[in-house]
Short mmCIF file of C-alpha atoms in Angstrom, two decimals:
data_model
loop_
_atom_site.label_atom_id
_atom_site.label_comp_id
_atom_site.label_asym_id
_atom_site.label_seq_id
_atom_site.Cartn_x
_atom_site.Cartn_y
_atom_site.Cartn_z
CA UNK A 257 8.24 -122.88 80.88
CA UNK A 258 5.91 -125.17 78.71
CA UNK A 259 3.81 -127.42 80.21
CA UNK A 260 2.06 -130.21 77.90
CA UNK A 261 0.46 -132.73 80.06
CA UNK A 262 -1.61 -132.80 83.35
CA UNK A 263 1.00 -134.39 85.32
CA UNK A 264 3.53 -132.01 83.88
CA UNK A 265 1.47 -129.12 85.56
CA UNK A 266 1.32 -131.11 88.39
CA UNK A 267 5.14 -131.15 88.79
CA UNK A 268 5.58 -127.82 87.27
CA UNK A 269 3.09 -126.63 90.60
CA UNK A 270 4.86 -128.23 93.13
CA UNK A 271 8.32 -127.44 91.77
CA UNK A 272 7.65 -123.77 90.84
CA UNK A 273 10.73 -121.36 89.30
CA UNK A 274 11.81 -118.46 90.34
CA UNK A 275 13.84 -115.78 88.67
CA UNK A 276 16.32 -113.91 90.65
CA UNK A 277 18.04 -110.78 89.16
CA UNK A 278 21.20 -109.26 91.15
CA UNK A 279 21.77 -105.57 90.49
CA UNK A 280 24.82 -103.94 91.39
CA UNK A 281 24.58 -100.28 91.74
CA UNK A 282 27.03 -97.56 93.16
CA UNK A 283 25.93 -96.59 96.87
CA UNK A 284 26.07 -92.96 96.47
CA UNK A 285 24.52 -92.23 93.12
CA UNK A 286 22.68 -95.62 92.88
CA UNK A 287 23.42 -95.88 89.01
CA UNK A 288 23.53 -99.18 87.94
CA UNK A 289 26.82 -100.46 87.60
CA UNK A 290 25.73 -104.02 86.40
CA UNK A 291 23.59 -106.71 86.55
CA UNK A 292 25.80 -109.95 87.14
CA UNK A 293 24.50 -113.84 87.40
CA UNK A 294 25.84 -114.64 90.93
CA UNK A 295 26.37 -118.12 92.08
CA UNK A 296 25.20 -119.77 95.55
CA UNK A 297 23.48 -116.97 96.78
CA UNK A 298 22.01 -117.08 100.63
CA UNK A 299 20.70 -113.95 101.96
CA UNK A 300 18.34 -113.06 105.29
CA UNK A 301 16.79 -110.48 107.19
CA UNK A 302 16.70 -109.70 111.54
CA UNK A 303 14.18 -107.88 113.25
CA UNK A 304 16.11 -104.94 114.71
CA UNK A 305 19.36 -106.56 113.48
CA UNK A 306 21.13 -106.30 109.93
CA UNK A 307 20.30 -109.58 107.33
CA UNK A 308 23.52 -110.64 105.99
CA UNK A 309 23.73 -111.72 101.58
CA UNK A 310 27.17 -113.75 101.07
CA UNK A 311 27.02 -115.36 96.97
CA UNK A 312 29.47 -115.96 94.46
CA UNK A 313 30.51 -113.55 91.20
CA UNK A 314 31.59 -116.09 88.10
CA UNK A 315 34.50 -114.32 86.15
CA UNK A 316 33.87 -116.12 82.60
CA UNK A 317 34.26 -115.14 79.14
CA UNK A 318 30.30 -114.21 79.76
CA UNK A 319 30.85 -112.18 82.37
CA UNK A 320 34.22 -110.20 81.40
CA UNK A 321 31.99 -107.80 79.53
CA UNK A 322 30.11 -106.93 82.09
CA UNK A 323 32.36 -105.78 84.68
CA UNK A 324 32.27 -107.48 87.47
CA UNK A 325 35.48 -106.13 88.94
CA UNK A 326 34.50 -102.97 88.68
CA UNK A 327 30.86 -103.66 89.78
CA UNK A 328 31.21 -105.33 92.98
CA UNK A 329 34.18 -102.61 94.71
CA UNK A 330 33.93 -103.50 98.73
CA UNK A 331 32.55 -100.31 100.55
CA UNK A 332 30.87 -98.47 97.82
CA UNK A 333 28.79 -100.61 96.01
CA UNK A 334 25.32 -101.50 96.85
CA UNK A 335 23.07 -104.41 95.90
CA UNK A 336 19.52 -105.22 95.44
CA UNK A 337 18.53 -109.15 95.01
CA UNK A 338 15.23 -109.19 92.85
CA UNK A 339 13.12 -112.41 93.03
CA UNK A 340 10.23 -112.65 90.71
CA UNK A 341 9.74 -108.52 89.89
CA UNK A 342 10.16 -107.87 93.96
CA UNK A 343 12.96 -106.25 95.74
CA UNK A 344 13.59 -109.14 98.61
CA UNK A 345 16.65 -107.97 100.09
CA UNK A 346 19.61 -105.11 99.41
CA UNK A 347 22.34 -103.68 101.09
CA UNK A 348 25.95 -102.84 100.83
CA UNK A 349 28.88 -105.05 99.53
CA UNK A 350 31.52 -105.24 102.33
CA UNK A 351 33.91 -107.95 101.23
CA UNK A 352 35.30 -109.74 98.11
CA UNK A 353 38.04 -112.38 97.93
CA UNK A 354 38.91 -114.99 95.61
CA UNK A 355 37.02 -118.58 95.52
CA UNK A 356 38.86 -120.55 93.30
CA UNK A 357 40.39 -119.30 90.11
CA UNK A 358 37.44 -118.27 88.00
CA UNK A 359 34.93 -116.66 90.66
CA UNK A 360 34.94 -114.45 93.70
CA UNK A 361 33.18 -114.64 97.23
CA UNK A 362 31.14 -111.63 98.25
CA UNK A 363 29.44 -110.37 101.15
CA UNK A 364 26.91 -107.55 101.90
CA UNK A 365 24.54 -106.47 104.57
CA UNK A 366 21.46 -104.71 105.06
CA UNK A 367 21.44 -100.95 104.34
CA UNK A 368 21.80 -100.40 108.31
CA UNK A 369 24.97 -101.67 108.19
CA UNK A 370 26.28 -98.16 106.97
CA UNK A 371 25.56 -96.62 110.56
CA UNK A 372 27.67 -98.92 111.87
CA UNK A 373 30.50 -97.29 110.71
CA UNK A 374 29.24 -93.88 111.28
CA UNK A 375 29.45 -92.40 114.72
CA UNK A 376 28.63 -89.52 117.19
CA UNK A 377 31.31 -86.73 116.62
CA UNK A 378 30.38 -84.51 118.30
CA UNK A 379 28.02 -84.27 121.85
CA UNK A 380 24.10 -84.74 120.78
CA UNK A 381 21.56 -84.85 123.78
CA UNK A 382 17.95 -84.16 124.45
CA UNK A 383 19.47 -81.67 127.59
CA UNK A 384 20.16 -78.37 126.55
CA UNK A 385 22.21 -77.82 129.80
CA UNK A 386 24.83 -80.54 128.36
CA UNK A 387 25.23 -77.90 125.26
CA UNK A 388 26.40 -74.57 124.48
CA UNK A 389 24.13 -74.12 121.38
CA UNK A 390 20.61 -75.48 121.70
CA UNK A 391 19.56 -75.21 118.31
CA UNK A 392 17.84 -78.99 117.04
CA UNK A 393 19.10 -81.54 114.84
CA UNK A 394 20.22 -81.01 112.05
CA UNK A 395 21.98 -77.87 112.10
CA UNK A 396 22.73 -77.97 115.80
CA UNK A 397 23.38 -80.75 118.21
CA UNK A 398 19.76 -81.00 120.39
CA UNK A 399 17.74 -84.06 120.19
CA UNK A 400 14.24 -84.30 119.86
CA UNK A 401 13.09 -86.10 122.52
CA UNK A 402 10.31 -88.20 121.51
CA UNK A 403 11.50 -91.81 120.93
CA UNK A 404 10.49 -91.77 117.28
CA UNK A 405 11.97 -88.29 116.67
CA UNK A 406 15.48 -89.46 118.18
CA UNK A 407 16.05 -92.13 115.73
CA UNK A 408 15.33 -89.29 113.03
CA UNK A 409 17.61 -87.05 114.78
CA UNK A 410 20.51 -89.57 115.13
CA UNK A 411 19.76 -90.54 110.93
CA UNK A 412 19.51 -86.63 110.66
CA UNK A 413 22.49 -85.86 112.15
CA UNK A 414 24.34 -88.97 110.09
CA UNK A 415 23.54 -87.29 106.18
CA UNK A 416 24.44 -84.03 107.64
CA UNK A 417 27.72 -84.91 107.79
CA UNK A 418 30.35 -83.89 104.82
CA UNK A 419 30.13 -86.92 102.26
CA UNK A 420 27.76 -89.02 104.20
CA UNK A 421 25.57 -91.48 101.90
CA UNK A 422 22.27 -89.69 101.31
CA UNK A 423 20.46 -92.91 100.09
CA UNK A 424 17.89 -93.27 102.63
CA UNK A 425 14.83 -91.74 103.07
CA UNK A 426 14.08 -90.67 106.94
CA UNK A 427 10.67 -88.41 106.18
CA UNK A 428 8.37 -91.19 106.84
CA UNK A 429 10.27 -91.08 110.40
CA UNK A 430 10.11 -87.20 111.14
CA UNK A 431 6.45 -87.17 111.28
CA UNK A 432 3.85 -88.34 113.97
CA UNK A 433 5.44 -88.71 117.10
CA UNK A 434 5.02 -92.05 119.02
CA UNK A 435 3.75 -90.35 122.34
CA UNK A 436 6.77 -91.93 124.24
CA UNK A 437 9.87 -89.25 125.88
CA UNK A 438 13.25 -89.96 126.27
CA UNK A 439 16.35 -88.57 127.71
CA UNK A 440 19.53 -89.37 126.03
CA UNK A 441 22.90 -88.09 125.62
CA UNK A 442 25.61 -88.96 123.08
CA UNK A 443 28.95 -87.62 124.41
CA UNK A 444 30.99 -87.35 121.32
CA UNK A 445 34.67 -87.79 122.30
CA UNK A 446 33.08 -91.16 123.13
CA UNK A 447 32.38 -92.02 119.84
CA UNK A 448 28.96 -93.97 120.03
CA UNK A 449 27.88 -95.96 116.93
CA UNK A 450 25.03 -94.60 115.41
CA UNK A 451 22.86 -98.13 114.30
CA UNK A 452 24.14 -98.95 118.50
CA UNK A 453 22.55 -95.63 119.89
CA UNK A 454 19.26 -96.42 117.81
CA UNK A 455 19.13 -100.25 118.53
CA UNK A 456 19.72 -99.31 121.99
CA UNK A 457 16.84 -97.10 122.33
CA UNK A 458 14.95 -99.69 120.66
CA UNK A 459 15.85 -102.40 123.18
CA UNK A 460 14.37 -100.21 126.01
CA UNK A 461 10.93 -100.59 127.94
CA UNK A 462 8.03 -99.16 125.77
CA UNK A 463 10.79 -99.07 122.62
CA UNK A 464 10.58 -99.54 119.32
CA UNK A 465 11.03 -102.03 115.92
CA UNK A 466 12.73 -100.26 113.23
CA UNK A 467 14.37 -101.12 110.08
CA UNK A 468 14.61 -99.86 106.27
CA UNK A 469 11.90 -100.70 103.44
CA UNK A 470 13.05 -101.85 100.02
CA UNK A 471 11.37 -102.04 96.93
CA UNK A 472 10.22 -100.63 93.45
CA UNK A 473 7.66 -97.70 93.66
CA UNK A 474 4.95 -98.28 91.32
CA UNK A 475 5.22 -97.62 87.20
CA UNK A 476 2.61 -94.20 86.93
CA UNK A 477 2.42 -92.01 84.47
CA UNK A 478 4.72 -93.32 81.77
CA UNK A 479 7.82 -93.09 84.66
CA UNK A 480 9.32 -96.48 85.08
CA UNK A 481 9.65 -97.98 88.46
CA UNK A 482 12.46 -96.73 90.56
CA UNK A 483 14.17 -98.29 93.90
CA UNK A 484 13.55 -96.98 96.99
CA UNK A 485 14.84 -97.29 100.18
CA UNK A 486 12.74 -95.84 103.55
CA UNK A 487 13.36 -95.91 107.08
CA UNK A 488 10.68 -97.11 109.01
CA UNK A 489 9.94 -97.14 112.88
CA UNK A 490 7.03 -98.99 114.27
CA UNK A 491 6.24 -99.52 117.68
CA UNK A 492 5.66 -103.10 117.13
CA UNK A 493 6.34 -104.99 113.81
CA UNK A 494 3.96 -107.20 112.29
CA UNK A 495 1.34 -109.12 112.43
CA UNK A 496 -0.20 -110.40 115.28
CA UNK A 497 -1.44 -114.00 114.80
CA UNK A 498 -4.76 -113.80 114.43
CA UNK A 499 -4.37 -110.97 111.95
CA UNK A 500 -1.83 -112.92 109.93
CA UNK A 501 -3.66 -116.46 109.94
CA UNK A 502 -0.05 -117.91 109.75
CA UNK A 503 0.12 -121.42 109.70
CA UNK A 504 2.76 -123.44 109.88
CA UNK A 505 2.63 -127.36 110.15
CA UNK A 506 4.89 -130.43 109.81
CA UNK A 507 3.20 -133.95 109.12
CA UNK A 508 0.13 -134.76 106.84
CA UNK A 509 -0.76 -133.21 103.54
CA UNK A 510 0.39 -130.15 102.50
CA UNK A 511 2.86 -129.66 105.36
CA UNK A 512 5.07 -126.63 105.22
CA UNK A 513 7.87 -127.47 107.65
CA UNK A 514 10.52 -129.54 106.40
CA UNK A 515 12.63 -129.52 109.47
CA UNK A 516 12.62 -127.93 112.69
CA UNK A 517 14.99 -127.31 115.55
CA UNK A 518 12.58 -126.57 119.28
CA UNK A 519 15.14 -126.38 122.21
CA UNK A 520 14.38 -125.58 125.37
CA UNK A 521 17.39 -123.52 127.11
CA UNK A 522 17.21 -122.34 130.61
CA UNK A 523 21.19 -121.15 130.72
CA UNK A 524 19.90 -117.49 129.04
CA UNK A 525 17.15 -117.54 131.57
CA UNK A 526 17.21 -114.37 134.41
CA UNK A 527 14.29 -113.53 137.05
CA UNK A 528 17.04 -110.61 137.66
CA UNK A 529 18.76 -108.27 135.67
CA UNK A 530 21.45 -105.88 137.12
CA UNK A 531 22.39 -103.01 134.30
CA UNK A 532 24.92 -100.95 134.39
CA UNK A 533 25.90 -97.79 132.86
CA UNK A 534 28.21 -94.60 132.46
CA UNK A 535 30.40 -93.78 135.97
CA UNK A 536 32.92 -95.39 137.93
CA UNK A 537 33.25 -97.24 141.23
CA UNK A 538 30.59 -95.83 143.68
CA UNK A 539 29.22 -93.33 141.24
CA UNK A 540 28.36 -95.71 138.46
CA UNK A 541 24.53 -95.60 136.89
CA UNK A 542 22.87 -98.95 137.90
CA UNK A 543 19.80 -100.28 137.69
CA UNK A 544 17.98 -103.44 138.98
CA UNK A 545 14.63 -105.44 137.47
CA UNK A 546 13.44 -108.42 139.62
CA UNK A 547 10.55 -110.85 137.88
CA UNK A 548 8.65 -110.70 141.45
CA UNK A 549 5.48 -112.53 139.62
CA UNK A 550 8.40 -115.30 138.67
CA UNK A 551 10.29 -115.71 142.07
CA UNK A 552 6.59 -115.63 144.00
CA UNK A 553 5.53 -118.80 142.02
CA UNK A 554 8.80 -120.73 143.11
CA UNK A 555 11.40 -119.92 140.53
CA UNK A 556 14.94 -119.36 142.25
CA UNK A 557 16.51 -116.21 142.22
CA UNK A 558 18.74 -116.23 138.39
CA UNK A 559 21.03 -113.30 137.77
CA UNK A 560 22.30 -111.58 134.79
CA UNK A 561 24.25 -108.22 134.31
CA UNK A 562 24.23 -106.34 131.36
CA UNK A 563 26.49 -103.09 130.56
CA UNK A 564 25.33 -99.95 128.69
CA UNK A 565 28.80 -97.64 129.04
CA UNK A 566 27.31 -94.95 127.46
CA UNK A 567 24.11 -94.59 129.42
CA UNK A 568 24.27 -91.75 131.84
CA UNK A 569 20.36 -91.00 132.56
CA UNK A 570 18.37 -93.26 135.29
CA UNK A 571 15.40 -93.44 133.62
CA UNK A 572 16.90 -94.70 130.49
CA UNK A 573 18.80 -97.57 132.44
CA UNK A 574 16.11 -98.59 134.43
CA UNK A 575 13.80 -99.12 130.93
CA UNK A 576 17.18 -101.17 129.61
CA UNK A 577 17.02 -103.19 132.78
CA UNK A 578 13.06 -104.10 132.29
CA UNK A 579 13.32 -104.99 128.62
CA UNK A 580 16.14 -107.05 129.71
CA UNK A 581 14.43 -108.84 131.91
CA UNK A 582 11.50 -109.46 128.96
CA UNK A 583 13.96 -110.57 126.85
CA UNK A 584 15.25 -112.94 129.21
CA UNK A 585 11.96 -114.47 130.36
CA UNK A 586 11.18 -115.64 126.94
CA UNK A 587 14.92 -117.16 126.52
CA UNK A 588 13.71 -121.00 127.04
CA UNK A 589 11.82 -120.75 123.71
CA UNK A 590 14.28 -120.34 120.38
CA UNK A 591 13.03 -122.43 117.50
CA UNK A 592 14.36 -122.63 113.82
CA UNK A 593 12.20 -124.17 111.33
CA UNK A 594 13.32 -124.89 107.79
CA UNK A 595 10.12 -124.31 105.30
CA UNK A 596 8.93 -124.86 101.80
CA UNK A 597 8.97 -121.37 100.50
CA UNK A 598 6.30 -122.41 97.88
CA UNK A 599 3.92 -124.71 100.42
CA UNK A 600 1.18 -122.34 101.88
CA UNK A 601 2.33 -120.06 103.76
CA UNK A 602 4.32 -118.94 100.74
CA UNK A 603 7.58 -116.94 101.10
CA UNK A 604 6.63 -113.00 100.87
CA UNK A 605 3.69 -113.65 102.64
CA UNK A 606 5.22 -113.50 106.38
CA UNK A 607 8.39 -110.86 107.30
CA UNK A 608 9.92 -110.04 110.71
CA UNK A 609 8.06 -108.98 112.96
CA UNK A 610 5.15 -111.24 112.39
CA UNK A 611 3.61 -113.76 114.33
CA UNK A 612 2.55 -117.41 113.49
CA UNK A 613 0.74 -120.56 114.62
CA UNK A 614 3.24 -123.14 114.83
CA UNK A 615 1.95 -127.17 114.47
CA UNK A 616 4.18 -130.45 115.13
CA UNK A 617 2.15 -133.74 114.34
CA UNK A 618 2.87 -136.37 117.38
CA UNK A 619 6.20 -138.34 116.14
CA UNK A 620 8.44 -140.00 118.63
CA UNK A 621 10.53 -137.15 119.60
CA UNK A 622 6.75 -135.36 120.26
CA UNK A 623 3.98 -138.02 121.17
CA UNK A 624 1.92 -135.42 121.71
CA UNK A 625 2.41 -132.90 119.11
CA UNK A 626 3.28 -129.58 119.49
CA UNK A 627 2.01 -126.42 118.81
CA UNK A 628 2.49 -122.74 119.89
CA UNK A 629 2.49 -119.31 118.86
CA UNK A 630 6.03 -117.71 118.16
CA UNK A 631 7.68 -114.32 116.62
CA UNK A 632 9.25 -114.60 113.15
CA UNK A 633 12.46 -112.89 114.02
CA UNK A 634 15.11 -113.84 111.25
CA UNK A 635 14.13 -115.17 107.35
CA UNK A 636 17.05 -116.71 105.30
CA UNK A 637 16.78 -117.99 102.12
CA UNK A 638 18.90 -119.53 99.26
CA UNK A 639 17.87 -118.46 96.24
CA UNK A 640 17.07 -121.14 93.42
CA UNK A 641 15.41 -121.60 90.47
CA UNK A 642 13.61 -124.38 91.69
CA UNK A 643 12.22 -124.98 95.24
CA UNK A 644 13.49 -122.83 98.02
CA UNK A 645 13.71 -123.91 101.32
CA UNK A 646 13.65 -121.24 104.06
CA UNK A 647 14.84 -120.69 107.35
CA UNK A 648 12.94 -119.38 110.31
CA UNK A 649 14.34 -118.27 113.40
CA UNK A 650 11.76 -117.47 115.74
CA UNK A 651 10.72 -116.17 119.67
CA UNK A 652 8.35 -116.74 122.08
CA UNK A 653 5.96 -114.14 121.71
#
């Protein structure tokens, strides 16, 4: 881009461009198969959850040579969306179908999506009594029972299976235990879902954010850059606000939010949660977490009841039932705001996981203003050359 004039940089700063570059590779060897111009491209990330990528693949006389058919095979192809010289999102191509007569639809998601189509074969559980071997994951079917350690042992026990993807790094996992037990059990003529059994841990009291890192390792010693993809387990991701300095504001000069969407919703709301697990009738695993803090102050007694089939230990159902019941109490708040993704804060400066400082200038809807500090729990963007306008999908902290 040439810029010749003042007010040419001007417009050229406030309507920056952005190069995207879309490489598909194949998932088990990770050997490029192509890299293909794709069309109307939206991708996002979750915290805890798996972002979703859903674009377009032209089939022109430009892009016959390159392959496409061959590039973008459902179920064994991965792809890495590269914005600028940074890896910003990749995952797995699911689904392809005609859009017209000269391009097809695609979608992908996030690496974790793999694990939900991988499952517990056999039974796995931190209990030796529940097994006749009680060797440890991988070659035999004990779990570690450290939080931390059990989402490497469930990943462990995934790539040790005949033909399983071997793509993703777990060491950074099977170190430095988090300090927090568990007892679990994965009865395997029950078939559990392995991303389930981990996001279910998560979900627990005292659990866990995890996810997998993308990116380029750095060029050193005449070796190019390579891709790299890590999974990661924190106890809590991100930033808190005050170490992020986050700021996002709508009205007056240099505003970042374009748009925003603040509902208050009370029909998700619970000051009791009733969980239930494994069993039947009489002899069913239940558990029961009252907001007594709540109901003392006035607020009326509000039910939910959640179901964990494959839960057979107390302890584990009663920390379901509390982070329930957290979940729950922060239900009224669930804002999306649509930002500039080149007005400060500038996109790949916040993830998931972080927090930020919210600001609405008074406008009718808000006489007042409004301002609070929330959880950045989803990013989606649309890629463009031009300006980018992203959407955040946050919770009450």
């Amino acid at each position: 881009m040439t810029v010749s004039t003042f007010s040419e940089f001007v417009a050229a700063a406030a309507d920056p461009e952005h190069t995207y570059t879309y490489l598909l590779c194949d998932l088990m060897t990770d050997v490029v198969l192509a890299e293909l111009p794709l069309a109307d491209v939206t991708y996002s990330t979750e915290l805890n959850g798996i972002g979703t990528l859903r674009g377009t693949v032209p089939y022109t006389d430009e892009t016959a040579p390159l392959g496409p058919e061959a590039a973008t095979q459902p179920g064994r192809t991965s792809l890495y969306v590269d914005r600028d010289g940074v890896i910003v999102w990749a995952g797995i191509l699911w689904t392809r179908q005609p859009n017209g007569r000269a391009s097809k639809e695609i979608q992908a998601a996030e690496f974790l999506s793999y694990y939900q189509r991988r499952y517990v074969k056999a039974t796995l559980s931190t209990d030796a009594s529940y097994l006749l071997d009680s060797t440890l994951v991988p070659n035999g079917p004990r779990l570690y029972s450290d939080q931390k350690f059990l989402m490497w042992s469930l990943l462990s026990y995934a790539r040790a299976q005949p033909g399983a993807w071997q793509g993703l790094s777990i060491s950074d996992i099977g170190t430095g235990a988090s300090g927090i037990a568990r007892v679990a059990t994965y009865f395997g003529w029950e078939r559990p879902e392995i991303y389930g059994a981990i996001a279910e841990l998560a979900q627990a009291d005292d659990g866990f954010d995890f996810g997998i890192d993308v990116g380029w390792t750095p060029a050193a010693n005449n070796q190019a850059p390579v891709r790299y993809r890590r999974a990661r387990y924190w106890p809590r991701r991100g930033r808190t606000a005050d170490q992020s300095g986050l700021v996002f504001v709508k009205g007056g000069q240099g505003a970042s939010i374009l748009s925003y969407d603040w509902p208050e919703d009370g029909t998700a709301f619970a000051t009791e949660v009733q969980a239930l697990g494994a069993g039947n009738g009489e002899a069913k695993v239940s558990a029961t977490a009252r907001d007594t803090d709540r109901l003392a102050s006035g607020w009326p007694l509000l039910e939910t009841v959640t179901t964990y089939d494959g839960v057979i230990e107390q302890a584990q159902l009663t920390g379901l039932a509390a982070a329930e019941l957290a979940a729950r109490g922060q239900a009224q708040t669930q804002p999306v705001f649509e930002v500039s993704a080149d007005t400060d804060p500038v996109f790949g400066s916040y993830s998931v996981g972080d927090e930020a400082l919210f600001v609405i200038d008074p406008e009718p809807l808000t006489p007042d203003g409004r301002e609070g500090v929330l959880r950045i729990v989803g990013i989606e963007n649309t890629a463009a050359a031009g300006p980018e306008r992203v959407r955040l999908t946050c919770a009450a902290v």
